[in-house]
Tab-separated table of C-alpha atoms in Angstrom:
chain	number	residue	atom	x	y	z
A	173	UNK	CA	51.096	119.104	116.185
A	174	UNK	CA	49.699	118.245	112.969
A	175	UNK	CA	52.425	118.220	109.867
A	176	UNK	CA	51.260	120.431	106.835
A	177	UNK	CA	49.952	118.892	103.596
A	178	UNK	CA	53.543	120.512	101.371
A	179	UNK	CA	56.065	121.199	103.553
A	180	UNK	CA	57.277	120.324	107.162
A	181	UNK	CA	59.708	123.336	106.791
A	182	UNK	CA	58.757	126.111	108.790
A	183	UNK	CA	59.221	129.705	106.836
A	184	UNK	CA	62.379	131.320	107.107
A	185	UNK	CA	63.370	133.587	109.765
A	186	UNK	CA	65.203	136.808	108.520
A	187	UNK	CA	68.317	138.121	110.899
A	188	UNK	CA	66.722	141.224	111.359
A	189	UNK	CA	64.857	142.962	113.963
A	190	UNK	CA	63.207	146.799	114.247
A	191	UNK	CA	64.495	147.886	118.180
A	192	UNK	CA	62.206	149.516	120.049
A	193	UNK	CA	63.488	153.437	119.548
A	194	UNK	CA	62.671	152.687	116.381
A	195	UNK	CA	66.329	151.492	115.134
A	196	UNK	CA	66.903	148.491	112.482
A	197	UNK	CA	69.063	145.838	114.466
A	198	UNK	CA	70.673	143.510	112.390
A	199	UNK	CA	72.168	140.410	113.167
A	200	UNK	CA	75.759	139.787	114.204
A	201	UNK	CA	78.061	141.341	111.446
A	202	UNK	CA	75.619	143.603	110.087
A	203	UNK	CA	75.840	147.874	111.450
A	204	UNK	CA	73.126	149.064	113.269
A	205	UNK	CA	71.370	152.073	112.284
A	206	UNK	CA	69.654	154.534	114.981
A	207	UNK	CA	68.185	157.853	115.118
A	208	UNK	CA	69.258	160.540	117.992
A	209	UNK	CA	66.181	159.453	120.129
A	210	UNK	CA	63.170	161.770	118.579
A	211	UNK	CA	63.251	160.953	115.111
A	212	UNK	CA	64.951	163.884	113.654
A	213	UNK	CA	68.763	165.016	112.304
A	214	UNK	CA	69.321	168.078	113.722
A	215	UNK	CA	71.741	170.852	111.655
A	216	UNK	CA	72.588	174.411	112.708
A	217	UNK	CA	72.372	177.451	109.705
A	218	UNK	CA	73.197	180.789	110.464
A	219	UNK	CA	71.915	184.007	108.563
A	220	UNK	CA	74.371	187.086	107.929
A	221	UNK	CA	72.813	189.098	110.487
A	222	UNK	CA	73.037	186.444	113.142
A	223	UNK	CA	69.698	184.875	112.146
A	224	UNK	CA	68.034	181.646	114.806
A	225	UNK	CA	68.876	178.429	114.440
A	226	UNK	CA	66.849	176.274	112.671
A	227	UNK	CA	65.603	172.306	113.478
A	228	UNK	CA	65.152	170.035	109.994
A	229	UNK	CA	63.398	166.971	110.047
A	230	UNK	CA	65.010	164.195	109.414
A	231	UNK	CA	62.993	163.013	106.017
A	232	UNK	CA	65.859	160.829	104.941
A	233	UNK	CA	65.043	158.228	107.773
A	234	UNK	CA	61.839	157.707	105.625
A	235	UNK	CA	64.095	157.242	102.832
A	236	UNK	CA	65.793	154.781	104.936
A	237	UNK	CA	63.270	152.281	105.791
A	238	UNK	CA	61.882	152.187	102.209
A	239	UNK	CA	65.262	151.379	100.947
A	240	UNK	CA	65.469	148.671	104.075
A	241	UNK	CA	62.107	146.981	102.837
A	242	UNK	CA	63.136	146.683	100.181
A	243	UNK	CA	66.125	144.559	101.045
A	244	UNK	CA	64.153	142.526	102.981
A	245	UNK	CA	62.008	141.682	100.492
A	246	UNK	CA	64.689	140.826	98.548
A	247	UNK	CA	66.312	138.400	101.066
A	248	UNK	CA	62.831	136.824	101.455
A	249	UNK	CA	62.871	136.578	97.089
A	250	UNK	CA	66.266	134.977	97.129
A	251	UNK	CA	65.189	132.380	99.931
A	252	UNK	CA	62.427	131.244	98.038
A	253	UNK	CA	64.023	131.284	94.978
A	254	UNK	CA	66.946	128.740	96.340
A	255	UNK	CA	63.876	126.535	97.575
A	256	UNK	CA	62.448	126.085	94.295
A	257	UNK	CA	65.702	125.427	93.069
A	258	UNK	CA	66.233	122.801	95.462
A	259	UNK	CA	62.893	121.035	96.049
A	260	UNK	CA	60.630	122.642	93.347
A	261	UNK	CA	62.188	121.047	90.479
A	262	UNK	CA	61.317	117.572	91.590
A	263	UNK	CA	57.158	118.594	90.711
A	264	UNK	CA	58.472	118.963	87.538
A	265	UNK	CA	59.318	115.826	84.929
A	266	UNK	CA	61.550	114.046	87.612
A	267	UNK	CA	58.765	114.806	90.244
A	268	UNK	CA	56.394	113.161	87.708
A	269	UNK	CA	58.133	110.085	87.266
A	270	UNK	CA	58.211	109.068	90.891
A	271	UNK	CA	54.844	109.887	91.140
A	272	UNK	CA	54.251	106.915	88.358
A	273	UNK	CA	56.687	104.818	89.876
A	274	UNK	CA	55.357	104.579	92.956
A	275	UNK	CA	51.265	104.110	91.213
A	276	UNK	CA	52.769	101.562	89.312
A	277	UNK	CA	53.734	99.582	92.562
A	278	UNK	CA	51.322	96.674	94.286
A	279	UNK	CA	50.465	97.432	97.513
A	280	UNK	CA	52.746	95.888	99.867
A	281	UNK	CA	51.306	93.294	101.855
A	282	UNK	CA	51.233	92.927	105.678
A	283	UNK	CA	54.166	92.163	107.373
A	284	UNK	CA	56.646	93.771	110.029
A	285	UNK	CA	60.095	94.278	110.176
A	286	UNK	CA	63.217	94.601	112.197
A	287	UNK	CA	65.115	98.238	111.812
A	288	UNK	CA	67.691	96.022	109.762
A	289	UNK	CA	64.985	95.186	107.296
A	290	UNK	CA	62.880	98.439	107.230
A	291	UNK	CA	66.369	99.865	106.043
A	292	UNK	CA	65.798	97.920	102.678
A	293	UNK	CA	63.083	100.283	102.028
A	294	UNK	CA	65.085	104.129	101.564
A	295	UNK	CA	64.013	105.071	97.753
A	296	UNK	CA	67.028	104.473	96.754
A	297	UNK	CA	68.412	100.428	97.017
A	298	UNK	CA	64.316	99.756	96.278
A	299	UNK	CA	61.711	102.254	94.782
A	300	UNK	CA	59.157	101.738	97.810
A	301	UNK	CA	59.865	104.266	100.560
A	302	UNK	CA	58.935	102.633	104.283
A	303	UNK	CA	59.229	104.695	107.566
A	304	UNK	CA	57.936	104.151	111.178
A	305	UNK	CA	56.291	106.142	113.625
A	306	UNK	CA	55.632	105.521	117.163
A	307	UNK	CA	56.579	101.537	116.522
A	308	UNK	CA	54.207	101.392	113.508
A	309	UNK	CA	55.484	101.044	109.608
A	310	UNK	CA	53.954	103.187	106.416
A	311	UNK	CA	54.452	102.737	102.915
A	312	UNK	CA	55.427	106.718	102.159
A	313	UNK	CA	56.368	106.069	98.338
A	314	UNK	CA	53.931	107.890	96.823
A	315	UNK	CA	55.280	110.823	99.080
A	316	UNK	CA	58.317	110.232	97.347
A	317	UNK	CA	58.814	114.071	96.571
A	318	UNK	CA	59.393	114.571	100.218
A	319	UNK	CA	60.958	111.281	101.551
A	320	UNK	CA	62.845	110.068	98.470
A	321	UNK	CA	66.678	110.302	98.738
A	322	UNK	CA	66.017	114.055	97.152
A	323	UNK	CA	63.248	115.495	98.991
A	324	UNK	CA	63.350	117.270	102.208
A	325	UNK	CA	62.646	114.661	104.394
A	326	UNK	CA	64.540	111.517	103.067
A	327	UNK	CA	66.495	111.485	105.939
A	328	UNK	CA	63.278	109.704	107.499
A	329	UNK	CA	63.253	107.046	104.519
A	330	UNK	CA	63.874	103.604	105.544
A	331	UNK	CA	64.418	104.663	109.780
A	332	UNK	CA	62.046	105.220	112.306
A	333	UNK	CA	60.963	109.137	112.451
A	334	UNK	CA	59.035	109.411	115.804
A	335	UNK	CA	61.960	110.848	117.475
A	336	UNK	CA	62.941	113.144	114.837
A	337	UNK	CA	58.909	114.186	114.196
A	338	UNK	CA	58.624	114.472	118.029
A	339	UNK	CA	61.973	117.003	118.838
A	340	UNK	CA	61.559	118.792	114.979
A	341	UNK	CA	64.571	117.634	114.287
A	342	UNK	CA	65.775	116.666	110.651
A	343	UNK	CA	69.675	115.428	110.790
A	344	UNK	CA	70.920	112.267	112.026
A	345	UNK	CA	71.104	113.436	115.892
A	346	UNK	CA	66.975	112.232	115.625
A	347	UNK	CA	67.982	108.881	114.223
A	348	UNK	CA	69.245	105.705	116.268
A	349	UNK	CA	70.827	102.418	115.067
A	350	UNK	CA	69.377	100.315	117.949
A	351	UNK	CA	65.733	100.208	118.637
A	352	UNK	CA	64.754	103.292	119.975
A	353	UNK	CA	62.035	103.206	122.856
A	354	UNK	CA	61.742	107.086	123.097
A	355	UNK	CA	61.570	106.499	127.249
A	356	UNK	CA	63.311	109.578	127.424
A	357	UNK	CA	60.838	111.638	125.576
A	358	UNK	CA	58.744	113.993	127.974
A	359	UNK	CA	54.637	113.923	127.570
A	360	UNK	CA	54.538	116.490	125.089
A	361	UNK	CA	56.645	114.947	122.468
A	362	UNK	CA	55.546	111.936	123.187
A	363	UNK	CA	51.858	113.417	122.586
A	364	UNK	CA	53.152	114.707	119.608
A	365	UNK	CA	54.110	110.955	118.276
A	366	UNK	CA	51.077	110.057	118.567
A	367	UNK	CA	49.908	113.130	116.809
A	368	UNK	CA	52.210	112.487	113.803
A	369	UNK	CA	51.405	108.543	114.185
A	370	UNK	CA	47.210	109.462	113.047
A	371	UNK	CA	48.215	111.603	110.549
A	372	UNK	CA	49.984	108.957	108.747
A	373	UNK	CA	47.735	106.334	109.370
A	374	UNK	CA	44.986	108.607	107.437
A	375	UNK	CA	47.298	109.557	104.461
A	376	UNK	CA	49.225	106.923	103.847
A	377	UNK	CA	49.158	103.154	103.742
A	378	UNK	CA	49.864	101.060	107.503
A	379	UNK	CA	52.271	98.166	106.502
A	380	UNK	CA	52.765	96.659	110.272
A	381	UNK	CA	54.848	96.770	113.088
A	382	UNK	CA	58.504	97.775	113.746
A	383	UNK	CA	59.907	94.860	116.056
A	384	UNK	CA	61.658	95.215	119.590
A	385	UNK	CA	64.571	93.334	119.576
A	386	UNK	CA	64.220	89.853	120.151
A	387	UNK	CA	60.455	89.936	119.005
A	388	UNK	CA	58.889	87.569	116.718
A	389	UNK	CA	56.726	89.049	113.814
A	390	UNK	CA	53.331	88.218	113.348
A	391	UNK	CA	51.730	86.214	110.611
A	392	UNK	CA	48.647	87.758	108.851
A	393	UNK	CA	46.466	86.204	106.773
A	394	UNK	CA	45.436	87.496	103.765
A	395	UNK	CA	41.598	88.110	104.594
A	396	UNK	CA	43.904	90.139	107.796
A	397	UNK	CA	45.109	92.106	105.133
A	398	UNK	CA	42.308	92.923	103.278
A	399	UNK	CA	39.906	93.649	105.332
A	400	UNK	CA	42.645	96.123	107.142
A	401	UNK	CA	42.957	97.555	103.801
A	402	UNK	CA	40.038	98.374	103.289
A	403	UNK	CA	39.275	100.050	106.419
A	404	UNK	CA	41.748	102.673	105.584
A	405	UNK	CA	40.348	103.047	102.336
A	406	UNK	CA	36.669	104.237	104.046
């Protein structure tokens, strides 16, 4: 699965449901509203002299659904509205600023890290923003609207995201404190890693490797560097 270029966030689901006689279900807590099977209220009226009965349609069910789309709509409003409040403020001044921040950083040079030491590197003891995928380490700051301590997916910031990315999971059940060697993934999250892994590889910069424990890091040179550099650049 290939992230999208704003948002990870799916769109939100409403509790709501139309059943199939027709009938808006709501979700636990809410009443649920049906018709007598055909679509129509019946009501009796007699005449003085004993006159039939007669069958009215039951127009106020179209009533009914107008007046429920247009709650719905309104839920759907007030959900956006409480994500702008939330994220969309940061594309304002504030968003600006970390947008200059991070341009006004070098570009990191290449090196790998232990989890101790990618840590370091959360947005918010440092203004560069590292995370790994699938054992490999990206420079994410000038992401920082999404993976800064504020954005959406900070949690990620400074910790390796493959298993979160790979189980679409954003809390701290998708995070470990030891290395994490994802043997427990099955092929299609793990196909998914590698997914993610290419995606960041073409947006954002490759910094090195995250280190097993008890590995040794490995020394680059600066022509290493460069010329690595420069391939992403093409």
């Amino acid at each position: 699965m290939r992230p999208a270029s704003s948002s990870f966030l799916p769109p939100p689901r409403l509790p709501a449901r139309v059943g199939r006689s027709g009938s808006f279900q709501a979700g636990s807590g809410w009443a649920a509203m049906a018709d007598d099977g055909d679509g129509k209220l019946k009501t009796e009226r007699r005449g003085g002299g004993g006159g039939p009965e007669v069958t009215a349609a039951g127009s106020w069910l179209g009533g009914g659904d107008l007046l429920l789309n247009v709650t719905l709509l309104a839920l759907v409003a007030l959900v956006a509205y409480q994500l702008y409040r939330r994220w969309g403020k940061r594309n304002g001044a504030g968003g600006a600023a970390q947008q200059s921040q991070a341009a006004a950083l070098p570009r990191m040079k290449r090196r790998d890290f232990t989890l101790e030491q990618l840590r370091e590197y959360d947005g918010a003891r440092a203004a560069r923003i590292l995370l790994a995928v699938n054992g490999k380490v990206f420079d994410v700051t000038k992401g920082s609207k999404f993976y800064g301590p504020e954005g959406p997916y900070g949690i990620f910031a400074g910790r390796d995201a493959s298993r979160g990315l790979a189980t679409f999971c954003l809390d701290k059940d998708a995070l470990r404190d030891e290395y994490d060697d994802l043997s427990d993934l099955n092929a299609v999250q793990m196909e998914s890693v590698r997914e993610w892994e290419m995606q960041f590889k073409e947006k954002y910069d490759y910094v090195g490797r995250l280190l097993k424990p008890g590995e040794e890091p490995s020394e680059y040179t600066d022509e290493e560097d460069t010329k690595d550099h420069t391939k992403q650049q093409d």
